[in-house]
XYZ file of C-alpha atoms in Angstrom:
582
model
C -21.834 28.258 1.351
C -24.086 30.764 -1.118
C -20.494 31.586 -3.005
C -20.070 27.838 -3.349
C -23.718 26.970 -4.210
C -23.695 29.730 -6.992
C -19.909 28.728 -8.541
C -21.666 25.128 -8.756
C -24.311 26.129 -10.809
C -22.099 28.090 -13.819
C -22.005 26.820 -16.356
C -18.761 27.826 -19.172
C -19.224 27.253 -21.859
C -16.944 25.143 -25.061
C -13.819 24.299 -24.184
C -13.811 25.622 -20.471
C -16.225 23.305 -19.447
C -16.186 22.649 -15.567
C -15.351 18.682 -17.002
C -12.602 19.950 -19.233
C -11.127 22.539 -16.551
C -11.085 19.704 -13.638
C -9.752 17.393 -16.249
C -6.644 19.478 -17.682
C -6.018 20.421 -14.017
C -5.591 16.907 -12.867
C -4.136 15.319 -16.006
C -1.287 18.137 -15.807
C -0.709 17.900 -12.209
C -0.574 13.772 -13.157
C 1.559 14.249 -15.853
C 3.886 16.576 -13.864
C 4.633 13.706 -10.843
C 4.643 10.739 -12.999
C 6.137 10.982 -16.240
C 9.222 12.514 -15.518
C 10.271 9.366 -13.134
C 9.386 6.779 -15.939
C 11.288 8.891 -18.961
C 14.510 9.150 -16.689
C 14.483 5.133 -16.077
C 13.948 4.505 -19.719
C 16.386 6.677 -20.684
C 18.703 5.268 -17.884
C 18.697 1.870 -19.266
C 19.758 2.544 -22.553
C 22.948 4.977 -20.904
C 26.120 3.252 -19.498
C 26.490 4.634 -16.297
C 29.558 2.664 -14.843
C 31.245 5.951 -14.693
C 28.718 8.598 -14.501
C 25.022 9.687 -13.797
C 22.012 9.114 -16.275
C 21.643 12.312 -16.768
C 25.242 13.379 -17.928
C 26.484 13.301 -21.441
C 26.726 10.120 -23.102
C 26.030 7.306 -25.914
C 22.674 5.163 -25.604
C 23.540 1.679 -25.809
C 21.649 -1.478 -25.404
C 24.179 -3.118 -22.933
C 22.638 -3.244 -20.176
C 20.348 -5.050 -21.359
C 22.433 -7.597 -23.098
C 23.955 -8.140 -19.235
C 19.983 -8.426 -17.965
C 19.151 -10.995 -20.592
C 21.955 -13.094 -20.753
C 22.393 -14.340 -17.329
C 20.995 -16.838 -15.677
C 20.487 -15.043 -12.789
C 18.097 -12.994 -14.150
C 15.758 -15.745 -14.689
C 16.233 -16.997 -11.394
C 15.559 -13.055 -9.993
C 12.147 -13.598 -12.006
C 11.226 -17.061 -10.690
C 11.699 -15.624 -6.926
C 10.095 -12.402 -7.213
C 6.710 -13.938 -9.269
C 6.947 -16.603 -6.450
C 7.121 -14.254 -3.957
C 4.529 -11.516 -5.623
C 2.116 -14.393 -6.009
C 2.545 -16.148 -3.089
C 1.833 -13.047 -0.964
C -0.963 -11.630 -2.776
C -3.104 -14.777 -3.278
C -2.649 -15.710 0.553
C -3.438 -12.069 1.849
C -6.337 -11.639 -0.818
C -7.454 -14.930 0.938
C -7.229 -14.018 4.328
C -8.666 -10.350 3.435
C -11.622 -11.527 1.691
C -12.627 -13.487 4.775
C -11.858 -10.835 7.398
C -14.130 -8.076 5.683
C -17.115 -10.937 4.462
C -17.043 -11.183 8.532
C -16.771 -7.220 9.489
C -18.795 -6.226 6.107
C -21.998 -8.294 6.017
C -22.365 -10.851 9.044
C -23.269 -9.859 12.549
C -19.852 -10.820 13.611
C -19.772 -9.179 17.878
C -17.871 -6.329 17.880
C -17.331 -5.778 14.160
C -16.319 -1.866 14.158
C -13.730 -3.107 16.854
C -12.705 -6.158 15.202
C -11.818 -4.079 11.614
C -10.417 -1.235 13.775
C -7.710 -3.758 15.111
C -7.551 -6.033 11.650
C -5.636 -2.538 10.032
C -2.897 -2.433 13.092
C -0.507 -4.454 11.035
C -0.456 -1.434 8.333
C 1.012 0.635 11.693
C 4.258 -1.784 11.442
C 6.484 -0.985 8.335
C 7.387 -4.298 6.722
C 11.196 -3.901 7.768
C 9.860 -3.406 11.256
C 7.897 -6.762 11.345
C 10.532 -8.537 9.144
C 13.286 -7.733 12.009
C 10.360 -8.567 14.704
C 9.857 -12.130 13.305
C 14.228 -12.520 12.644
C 13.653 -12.135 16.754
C 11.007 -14.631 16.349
C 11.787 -17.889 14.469
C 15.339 -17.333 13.573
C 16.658 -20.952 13.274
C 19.203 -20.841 15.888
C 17.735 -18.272 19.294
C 14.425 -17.015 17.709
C 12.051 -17.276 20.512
C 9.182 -20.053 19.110
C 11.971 -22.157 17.893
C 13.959 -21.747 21.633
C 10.118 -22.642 23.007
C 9.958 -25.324 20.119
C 13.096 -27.376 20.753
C 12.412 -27.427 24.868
C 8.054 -28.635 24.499
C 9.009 -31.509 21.349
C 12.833 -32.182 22.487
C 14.185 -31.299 19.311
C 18.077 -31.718 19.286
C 20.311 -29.830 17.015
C 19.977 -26.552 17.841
C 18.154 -25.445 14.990
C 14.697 -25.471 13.774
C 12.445 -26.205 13.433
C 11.247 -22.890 11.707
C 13.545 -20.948 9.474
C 12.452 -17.267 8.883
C 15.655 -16.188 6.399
C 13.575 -18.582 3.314
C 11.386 -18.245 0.843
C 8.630 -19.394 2.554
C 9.536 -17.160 5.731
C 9.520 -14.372 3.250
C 6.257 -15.268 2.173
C 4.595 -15.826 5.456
C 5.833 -12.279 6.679
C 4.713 -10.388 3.382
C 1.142 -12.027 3.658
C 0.909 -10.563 6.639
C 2.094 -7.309 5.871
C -0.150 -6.794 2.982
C -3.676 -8.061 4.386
C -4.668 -5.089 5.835
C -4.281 -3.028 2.619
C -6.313 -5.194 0.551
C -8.585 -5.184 3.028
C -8.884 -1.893 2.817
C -9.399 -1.684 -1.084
C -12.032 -4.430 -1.561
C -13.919 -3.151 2.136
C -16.087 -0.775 -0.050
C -17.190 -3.313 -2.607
C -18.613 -5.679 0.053
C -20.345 -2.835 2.139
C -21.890 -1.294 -0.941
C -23.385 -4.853 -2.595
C -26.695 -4.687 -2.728
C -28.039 -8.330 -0.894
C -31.413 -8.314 -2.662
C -29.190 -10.028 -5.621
C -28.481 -13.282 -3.148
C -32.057 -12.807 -1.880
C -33.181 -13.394 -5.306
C -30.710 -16.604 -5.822
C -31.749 -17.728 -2.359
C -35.509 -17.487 -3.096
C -35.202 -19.732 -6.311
C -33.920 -22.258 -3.673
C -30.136 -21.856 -4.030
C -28.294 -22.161 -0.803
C -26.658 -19.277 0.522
C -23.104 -20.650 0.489
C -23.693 -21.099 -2.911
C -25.142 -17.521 -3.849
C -22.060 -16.134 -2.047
C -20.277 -18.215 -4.456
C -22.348 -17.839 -7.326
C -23.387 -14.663 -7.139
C -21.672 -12.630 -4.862
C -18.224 -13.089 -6.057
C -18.512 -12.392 -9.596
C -20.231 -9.228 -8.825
C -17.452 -7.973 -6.734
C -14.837 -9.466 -9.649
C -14.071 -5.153 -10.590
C -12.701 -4.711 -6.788
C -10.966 -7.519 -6.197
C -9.066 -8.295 -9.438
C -8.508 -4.183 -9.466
C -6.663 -5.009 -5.431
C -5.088 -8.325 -6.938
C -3.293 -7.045 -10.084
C -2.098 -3.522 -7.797
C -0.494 -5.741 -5.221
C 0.947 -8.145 -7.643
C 2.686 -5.385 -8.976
C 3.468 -3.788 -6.017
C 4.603 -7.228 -4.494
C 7.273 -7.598 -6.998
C 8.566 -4.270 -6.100
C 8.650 -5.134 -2.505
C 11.788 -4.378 -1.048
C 11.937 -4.299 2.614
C 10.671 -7.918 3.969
C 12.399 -9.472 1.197
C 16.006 -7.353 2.230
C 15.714 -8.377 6.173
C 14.996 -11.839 5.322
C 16.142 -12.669 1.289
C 19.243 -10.995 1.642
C 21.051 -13.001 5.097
C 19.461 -16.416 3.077
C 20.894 -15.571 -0.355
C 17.793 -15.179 -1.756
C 17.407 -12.282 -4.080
C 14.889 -10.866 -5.613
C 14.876 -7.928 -8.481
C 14.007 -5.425 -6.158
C 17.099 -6.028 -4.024
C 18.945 -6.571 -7.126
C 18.635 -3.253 -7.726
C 19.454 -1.878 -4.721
C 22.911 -3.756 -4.789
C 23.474 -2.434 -8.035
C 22.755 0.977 -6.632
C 24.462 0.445 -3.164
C 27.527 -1.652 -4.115
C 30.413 -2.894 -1.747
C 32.734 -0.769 -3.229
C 33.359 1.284 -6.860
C 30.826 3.101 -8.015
C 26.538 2.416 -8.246
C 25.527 1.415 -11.630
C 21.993 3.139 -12.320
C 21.831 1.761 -15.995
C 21.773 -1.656 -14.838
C 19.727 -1.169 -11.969
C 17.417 0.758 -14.606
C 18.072 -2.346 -16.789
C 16.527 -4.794 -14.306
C 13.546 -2.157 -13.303
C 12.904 -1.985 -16.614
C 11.788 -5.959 -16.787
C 9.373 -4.789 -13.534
C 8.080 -2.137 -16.057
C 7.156 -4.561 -18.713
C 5.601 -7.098 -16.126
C 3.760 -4.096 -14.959
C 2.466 -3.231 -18.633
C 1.218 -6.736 -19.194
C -0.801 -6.799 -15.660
C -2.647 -3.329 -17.013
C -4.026 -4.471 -20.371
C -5.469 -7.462 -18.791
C -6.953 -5.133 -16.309
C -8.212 -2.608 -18.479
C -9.665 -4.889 -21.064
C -11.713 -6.348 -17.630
C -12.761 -2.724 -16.955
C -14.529 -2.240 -20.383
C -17.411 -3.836 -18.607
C -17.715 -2.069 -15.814
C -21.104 -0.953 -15.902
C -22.975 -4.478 -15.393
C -20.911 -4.586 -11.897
C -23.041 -1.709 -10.256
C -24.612 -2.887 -7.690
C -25.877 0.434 -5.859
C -28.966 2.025 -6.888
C -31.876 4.278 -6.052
C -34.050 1.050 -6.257
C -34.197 0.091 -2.631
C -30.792 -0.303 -1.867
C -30.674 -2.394 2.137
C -27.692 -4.125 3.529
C -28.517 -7.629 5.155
C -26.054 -9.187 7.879
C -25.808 -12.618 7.396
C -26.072 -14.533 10.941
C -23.376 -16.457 12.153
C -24.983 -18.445 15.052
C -22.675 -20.673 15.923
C -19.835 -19.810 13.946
C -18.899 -16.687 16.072
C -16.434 -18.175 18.168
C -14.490 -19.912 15.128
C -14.453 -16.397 13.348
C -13.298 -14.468 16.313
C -10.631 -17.243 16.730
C -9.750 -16.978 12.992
C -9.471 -13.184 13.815
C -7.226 -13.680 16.943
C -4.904 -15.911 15.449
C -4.278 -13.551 12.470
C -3.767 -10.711 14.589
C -1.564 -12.557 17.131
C 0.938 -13.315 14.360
C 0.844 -9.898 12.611
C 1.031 -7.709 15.147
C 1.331 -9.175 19.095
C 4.196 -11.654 18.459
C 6.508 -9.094 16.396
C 5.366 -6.035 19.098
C 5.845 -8.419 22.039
C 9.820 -9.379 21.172
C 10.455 -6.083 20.031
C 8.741 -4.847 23.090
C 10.912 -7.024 25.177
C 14.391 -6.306 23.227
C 13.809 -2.593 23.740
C 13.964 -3.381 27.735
C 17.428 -5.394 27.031
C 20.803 -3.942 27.270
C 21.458 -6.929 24.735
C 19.597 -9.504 22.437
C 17.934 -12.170 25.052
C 14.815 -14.333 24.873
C 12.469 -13.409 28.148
C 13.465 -15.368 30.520
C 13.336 -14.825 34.940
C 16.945 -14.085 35.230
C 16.615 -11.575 32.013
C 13.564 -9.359 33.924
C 16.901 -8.466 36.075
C 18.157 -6.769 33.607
C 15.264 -4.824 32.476
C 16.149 -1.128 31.612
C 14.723 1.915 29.721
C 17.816 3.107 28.503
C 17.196 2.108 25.084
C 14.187 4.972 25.079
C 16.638 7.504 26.708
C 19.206 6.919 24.066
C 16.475 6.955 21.519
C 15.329 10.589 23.132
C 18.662 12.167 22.790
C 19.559 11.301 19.649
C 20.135 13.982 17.513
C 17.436 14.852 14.656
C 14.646 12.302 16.127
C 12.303 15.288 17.348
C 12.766 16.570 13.975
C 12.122 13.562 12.370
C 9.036 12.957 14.059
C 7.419 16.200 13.049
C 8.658 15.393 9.701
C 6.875 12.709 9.378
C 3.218 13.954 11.144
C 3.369 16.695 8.682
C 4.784 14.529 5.243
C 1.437 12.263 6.382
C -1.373 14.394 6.847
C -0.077 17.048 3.280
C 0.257 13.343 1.352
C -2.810 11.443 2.669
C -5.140 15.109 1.861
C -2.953 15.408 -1.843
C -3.411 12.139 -3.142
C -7.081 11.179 -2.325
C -7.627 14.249 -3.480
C -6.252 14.204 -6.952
C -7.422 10.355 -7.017
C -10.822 11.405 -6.243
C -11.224 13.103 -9.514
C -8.938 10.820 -11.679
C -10.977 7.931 -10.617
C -14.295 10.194 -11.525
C -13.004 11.031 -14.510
C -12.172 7.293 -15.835
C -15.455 6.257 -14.955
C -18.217 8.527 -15.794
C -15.961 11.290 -18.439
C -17.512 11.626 -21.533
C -14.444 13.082 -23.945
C -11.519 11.731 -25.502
C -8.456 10.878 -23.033
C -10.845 10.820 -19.603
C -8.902 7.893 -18.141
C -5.246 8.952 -19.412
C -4.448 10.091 -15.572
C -6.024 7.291 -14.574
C -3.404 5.380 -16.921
C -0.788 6.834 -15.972
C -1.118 6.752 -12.029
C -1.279 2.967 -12.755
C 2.059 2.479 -15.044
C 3.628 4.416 -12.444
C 3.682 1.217 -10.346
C 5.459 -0.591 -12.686
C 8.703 1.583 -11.410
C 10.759 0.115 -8.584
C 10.723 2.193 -5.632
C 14.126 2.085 -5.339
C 14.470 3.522 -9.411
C 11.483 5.796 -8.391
C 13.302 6.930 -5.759
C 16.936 8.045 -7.056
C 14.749 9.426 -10.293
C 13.327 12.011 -8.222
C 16.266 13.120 -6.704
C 18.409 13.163 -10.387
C 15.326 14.884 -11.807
C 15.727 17.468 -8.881
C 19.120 17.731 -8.373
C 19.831 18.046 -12.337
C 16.525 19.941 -13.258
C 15.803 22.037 -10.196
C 12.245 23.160 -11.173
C 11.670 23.624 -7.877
C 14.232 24.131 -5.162
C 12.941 21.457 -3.105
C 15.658 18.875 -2.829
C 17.032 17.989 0.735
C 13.460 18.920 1.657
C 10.005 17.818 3.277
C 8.541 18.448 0.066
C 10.462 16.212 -1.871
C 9.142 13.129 0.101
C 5.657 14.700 0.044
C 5.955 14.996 -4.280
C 7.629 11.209 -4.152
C 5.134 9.422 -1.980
C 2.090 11.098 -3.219
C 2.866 10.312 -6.768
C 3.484 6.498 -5.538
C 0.192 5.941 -3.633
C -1.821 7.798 -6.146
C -1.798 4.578 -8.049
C -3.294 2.512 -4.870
C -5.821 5.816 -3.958
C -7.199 5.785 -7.399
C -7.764 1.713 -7.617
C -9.784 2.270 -4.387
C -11.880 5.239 -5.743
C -12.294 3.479 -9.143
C -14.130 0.289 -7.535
C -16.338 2.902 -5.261
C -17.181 4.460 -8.355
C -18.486 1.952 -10.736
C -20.783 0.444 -7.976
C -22.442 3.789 -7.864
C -25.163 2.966 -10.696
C -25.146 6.375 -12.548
C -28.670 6.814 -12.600
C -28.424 8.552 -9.282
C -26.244 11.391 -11.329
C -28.868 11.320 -14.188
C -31.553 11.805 -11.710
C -30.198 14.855 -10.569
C -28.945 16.435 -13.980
C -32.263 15.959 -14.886
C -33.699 17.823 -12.123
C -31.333 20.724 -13.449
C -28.262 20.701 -10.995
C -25.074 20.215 -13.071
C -22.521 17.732 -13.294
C -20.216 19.226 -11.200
C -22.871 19.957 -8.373
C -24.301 16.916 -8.429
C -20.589 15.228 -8.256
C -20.104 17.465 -5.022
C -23.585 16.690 -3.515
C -24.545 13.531 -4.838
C -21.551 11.417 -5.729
C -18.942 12.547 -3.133
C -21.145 11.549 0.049
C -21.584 8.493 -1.494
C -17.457 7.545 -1.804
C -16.731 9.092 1.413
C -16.398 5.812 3.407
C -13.798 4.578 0.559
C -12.450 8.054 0.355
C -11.515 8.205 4.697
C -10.483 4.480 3.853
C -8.172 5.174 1.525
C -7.006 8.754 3.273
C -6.331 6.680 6.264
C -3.798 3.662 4.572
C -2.311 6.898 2.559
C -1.543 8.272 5.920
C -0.401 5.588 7.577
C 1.851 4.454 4.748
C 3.288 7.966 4.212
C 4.348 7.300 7.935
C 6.134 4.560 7.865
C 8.121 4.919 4.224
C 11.116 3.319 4.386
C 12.560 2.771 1.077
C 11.878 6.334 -0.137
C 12.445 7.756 2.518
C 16.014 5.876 2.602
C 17.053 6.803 -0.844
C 16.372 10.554 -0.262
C 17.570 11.071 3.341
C 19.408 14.027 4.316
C 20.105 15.844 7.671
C 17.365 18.344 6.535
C 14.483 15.707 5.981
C 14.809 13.046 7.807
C 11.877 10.919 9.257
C 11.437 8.477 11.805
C 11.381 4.995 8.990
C 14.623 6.167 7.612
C 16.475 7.099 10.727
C 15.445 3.277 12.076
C 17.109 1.736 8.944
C 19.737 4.097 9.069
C 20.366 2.827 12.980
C 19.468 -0.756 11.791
C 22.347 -1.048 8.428
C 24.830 0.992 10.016
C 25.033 1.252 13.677
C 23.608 -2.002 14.975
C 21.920 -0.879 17.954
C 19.700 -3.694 18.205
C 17.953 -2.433 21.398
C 17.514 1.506 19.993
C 16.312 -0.129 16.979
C 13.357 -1.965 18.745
C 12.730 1.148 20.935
C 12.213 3.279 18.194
C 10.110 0.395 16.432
C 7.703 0.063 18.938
C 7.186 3.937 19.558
C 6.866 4.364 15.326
C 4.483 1.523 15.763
C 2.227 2.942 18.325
C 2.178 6.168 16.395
C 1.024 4.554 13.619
C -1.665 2.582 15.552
C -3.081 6.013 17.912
C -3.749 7.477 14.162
C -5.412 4.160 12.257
C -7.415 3.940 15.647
C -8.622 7.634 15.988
C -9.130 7.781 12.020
C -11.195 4.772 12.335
C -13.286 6.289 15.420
C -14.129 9.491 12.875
C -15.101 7.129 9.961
C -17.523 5.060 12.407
C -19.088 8.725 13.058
C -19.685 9.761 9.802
C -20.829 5.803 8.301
C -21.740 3.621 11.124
C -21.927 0.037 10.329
């Protein structure tokens, strides 16, 4: 502790300022996972790669892009995936903002509990729940449509629900993505300051309105920061829109692209996949100047100060029982309906809706087969130890971006912070076979066909989420508290560590936690680089799911992955609630 307090105060002097030191340290490490990725998919799309890799000898030439632009199925790839993108993030932002007004500032019973369960959903990957709901309200023997057709006598045979459609999509990827904007905009409404509606309320303005009125614009930083990151992210999406798009004919770019990489038969055509990606990209680019002309203004957003900063929970009287019912029925479709018929398929020898005569035939064989299978206790500790390495790496290296965006004071202080954010403008699936030419053609490091490969791929994907979170906890911390200290004579860097850092841990655990989580459940990256030596539990289920068709192992090893996932969002959330009760 003396070692540390006495490095804190030195102070170096020119050019290796602490500032400059943490910032070439981050913006190389930055530069070092992200650009690489985004050069080889340019370059990709202007290479013909019919016959050979992007990397290989060969003529630039803008046909792939002549094929991109001049079908009509491109333009019909762009109307489903905004659709989709839009769809998803406006209902989930929706449902999101509710769910943490409720667990954030009312006296909602059982709050702690209540946003302890509301981040379950993150447990199930998005192919897990997609394949949960196909169980569900597949038109023909899902289970509410079977239930359906006997309680309103509805002949046919089909229906009434259809999960392989657009709108099925869109239901399941709402869902699916709740819980992670909850996460990101959680922060902004526990840090926001209530004397501002006090002040509206007191010059007779009701409170509805002030939330309206007042409330919401101050929080605008957060949530269009968590709307424009999961729009983009949304039209990447590949997994719900694969287990559902795909059996409906339905395609979207981001299954485009895998098809182009993952063809029937001849040989995957990366330029064209990179051509397509490459239309992502530019969406992507459009999203971040609107963003980052928003973010010029940042500083009339903070809310917390050293000026008598309270929270105030807003009573709910009677109310309660329609917001726990509001919480109940979100939960009940996102996680216990999908668990339940998963739950229940992992018992069968063979797909069957529950039923008297099918508790006969109840078994556990499914989990024994799932136990012997070769490489699954290897996977698992795989995937414990790709989770905790990625979750500590990228909050770390967010932390300090996002610091340096916001309060750096020299030319370039928000180029990581750039860069972590154009980086989710590249297709997972593009991301994904990127890394593996950049390591299998340039082996910096020999890490190809190992852990670490996942652990360089998923941190440099989630650093763009991590350091959208830490931004938003950073502007509402008024920077007077930081010139209160330097002018007491502690330095910039001590009075990040001492008075800053407390200050974002809540949104820091937050965002460690849905790192975490996510790491865990990977599928698409996870997919794309599988070998014998890596493998982790997401991949090994699709691998099961695409190729061997165990329907039953598949649900086993679902609902095991799933309460994993869930043992770790609960216990994180039990640590948080120690360090920041609510």
């Amino acid at each position: 502790m003396e070692a540390r307090i006495i490095l804190s105060r030195v102070k170096l002097p020119g050019i290796f300022s602490a500032d400059k030191l943490i910032f070439l340290f981050t913006t190389s490490v930055v530069v070092y996972l992200v650009l690489p990725p985004i050069a080889l998919l340019i370059l990709s799309s202007f290479k013909s790669t019919a016959d050979r890799l992007p990397v290989e000898p060969g003529p630039l030439t803008l046909s792939n892009y002549v094929q991109v632009l001049s079908t009509g199925d491109t333009y019909l790839l762009f109307q489903n995936s905004l659709i989709y993108a839009f769809s998803c993030v406006v209902g989930a932002l929706a449902i999101a903002i509710l769910m943490v007004w409720l667990t954030e500032r009312t006296d909602l019973p059982g709050k702690n509990l209540v946003f302890t369960l509301l981040l379950m959903p993150i447990a199930m990957p998005g192919m897990v729940k997609a394949i949960g709901w196909t169980f569900l309200a597949n038109p023909t023997n899902g289970l509410i449509n079977v239930v359906s057709r006997e309680l309103f006598g509805i002949s046919g045979g089909r229906g009434p629900f259809n999960i392989y459609s657009l709108s099925g999509m869109i239901f399941v990827g709402t869902l699916s993505m709740m819980p992670s904007l909850l996460l990101m905009i959680a922060g902004a409404f526990r840090n926001f300051d209530p004397a501002f509606e006090e002040a509206s309320e007191a010059s007779g303005v009701s409170r509805s309105k002030s939330q309206l009125l007042i409330t919401m614009p101050l929080l605008r930083p957060a949530l269009l920061g968590a709307f424009i990151y999961y729009l983009a992210s949304a039209l990447d999406d590949f997994q719900i829109p694969a287990i559902l798009g795909l059996n409906a004919g339905i395609r979207v770019f981001s299954t485009k692209i895998f098809l182009a990489t993952h063809p029937d038969d001849g040989l995957p055509d990366y330029g064209l996949a990179s051509g397509y990606g490459m239309i992502l990209f530019v969406t992507a680019m459009i999203l971040i100047v609107l963003y980052r002309r928003m973010m010029r203004k940042k500083q009339k957003y903070a809310v917390v100060t050293g000026k008598g900063y309270r929270p105030r929970l807003i009573p709910l009287g009677r109310w309660k029982h329609v917001a726990l019912g509001s919480v109940a029925l979100y939960l009940t479709l996102a996680v216990v309906l999908p668990v339940f018929i998963l739950f229940w398929i992992s018992l069968q020898p063979y797909v069957s809706i529950p039923s008297v005569e099918a508790m006969g035939r109840v078994t556990l064989s499914n989990y024994s087969e799932m136990l012997a299978m070769s490489h699954f206790k290897e996977a698992v500790i795989n995937t414990i130890v790709i989770s905790l390495i990625v979750a500590t790496a990228t909050m770390f290296l967010s932390t300090l971006t996002a610091w340096m965006a916001v309060r750096g004071r020299f030319p370039g202080h928000s180029l990581p912070d750039l860069l972590t954010f154009i980086n989710t403008a590249v297709p997972s699936v593009v991301f994904a076979l990127a890394i593996a030419f950049i390591y299998l053609s340039f082996p910096i490091l020999p890490i190809y066909g190992t852990i670490w490969i996942l652990v360089i791929a998923y941190t440099t994907r989630y650093m763009s989420y991590s350091t959208r979170l830490m931004g938003g906890a950073v502007i509402q911390i008024h920077q007077e508290l930081e010139e209160a200290s330097q002018t007491s004579g502690v330095s910039r860097w001590t009075t990040f560590l001492r008075v800053t850092l407390p200050l974002l841990l809540p949104s820091f655990f937050n965002g460690w936690l849905w790192v975490a989580v996510h790491a865990l459940r990977e599928t698409t990256i996870a997919v794309m680089l599988f070998t014998q030596t890596n493998a982790v539990v997401a991949a090994l289920i699709w691998e099961e799911f695409q190729f061997s068709g165990g329907t039953g192992l598949v649900a086993a090893m679902s609902v095991c992955f799933t309460v994993a996932s869930f043992i770790l969002t609960f216990l994180g959330r039990r640590a948080l609630l120690r360090q920041q009760p609510y």
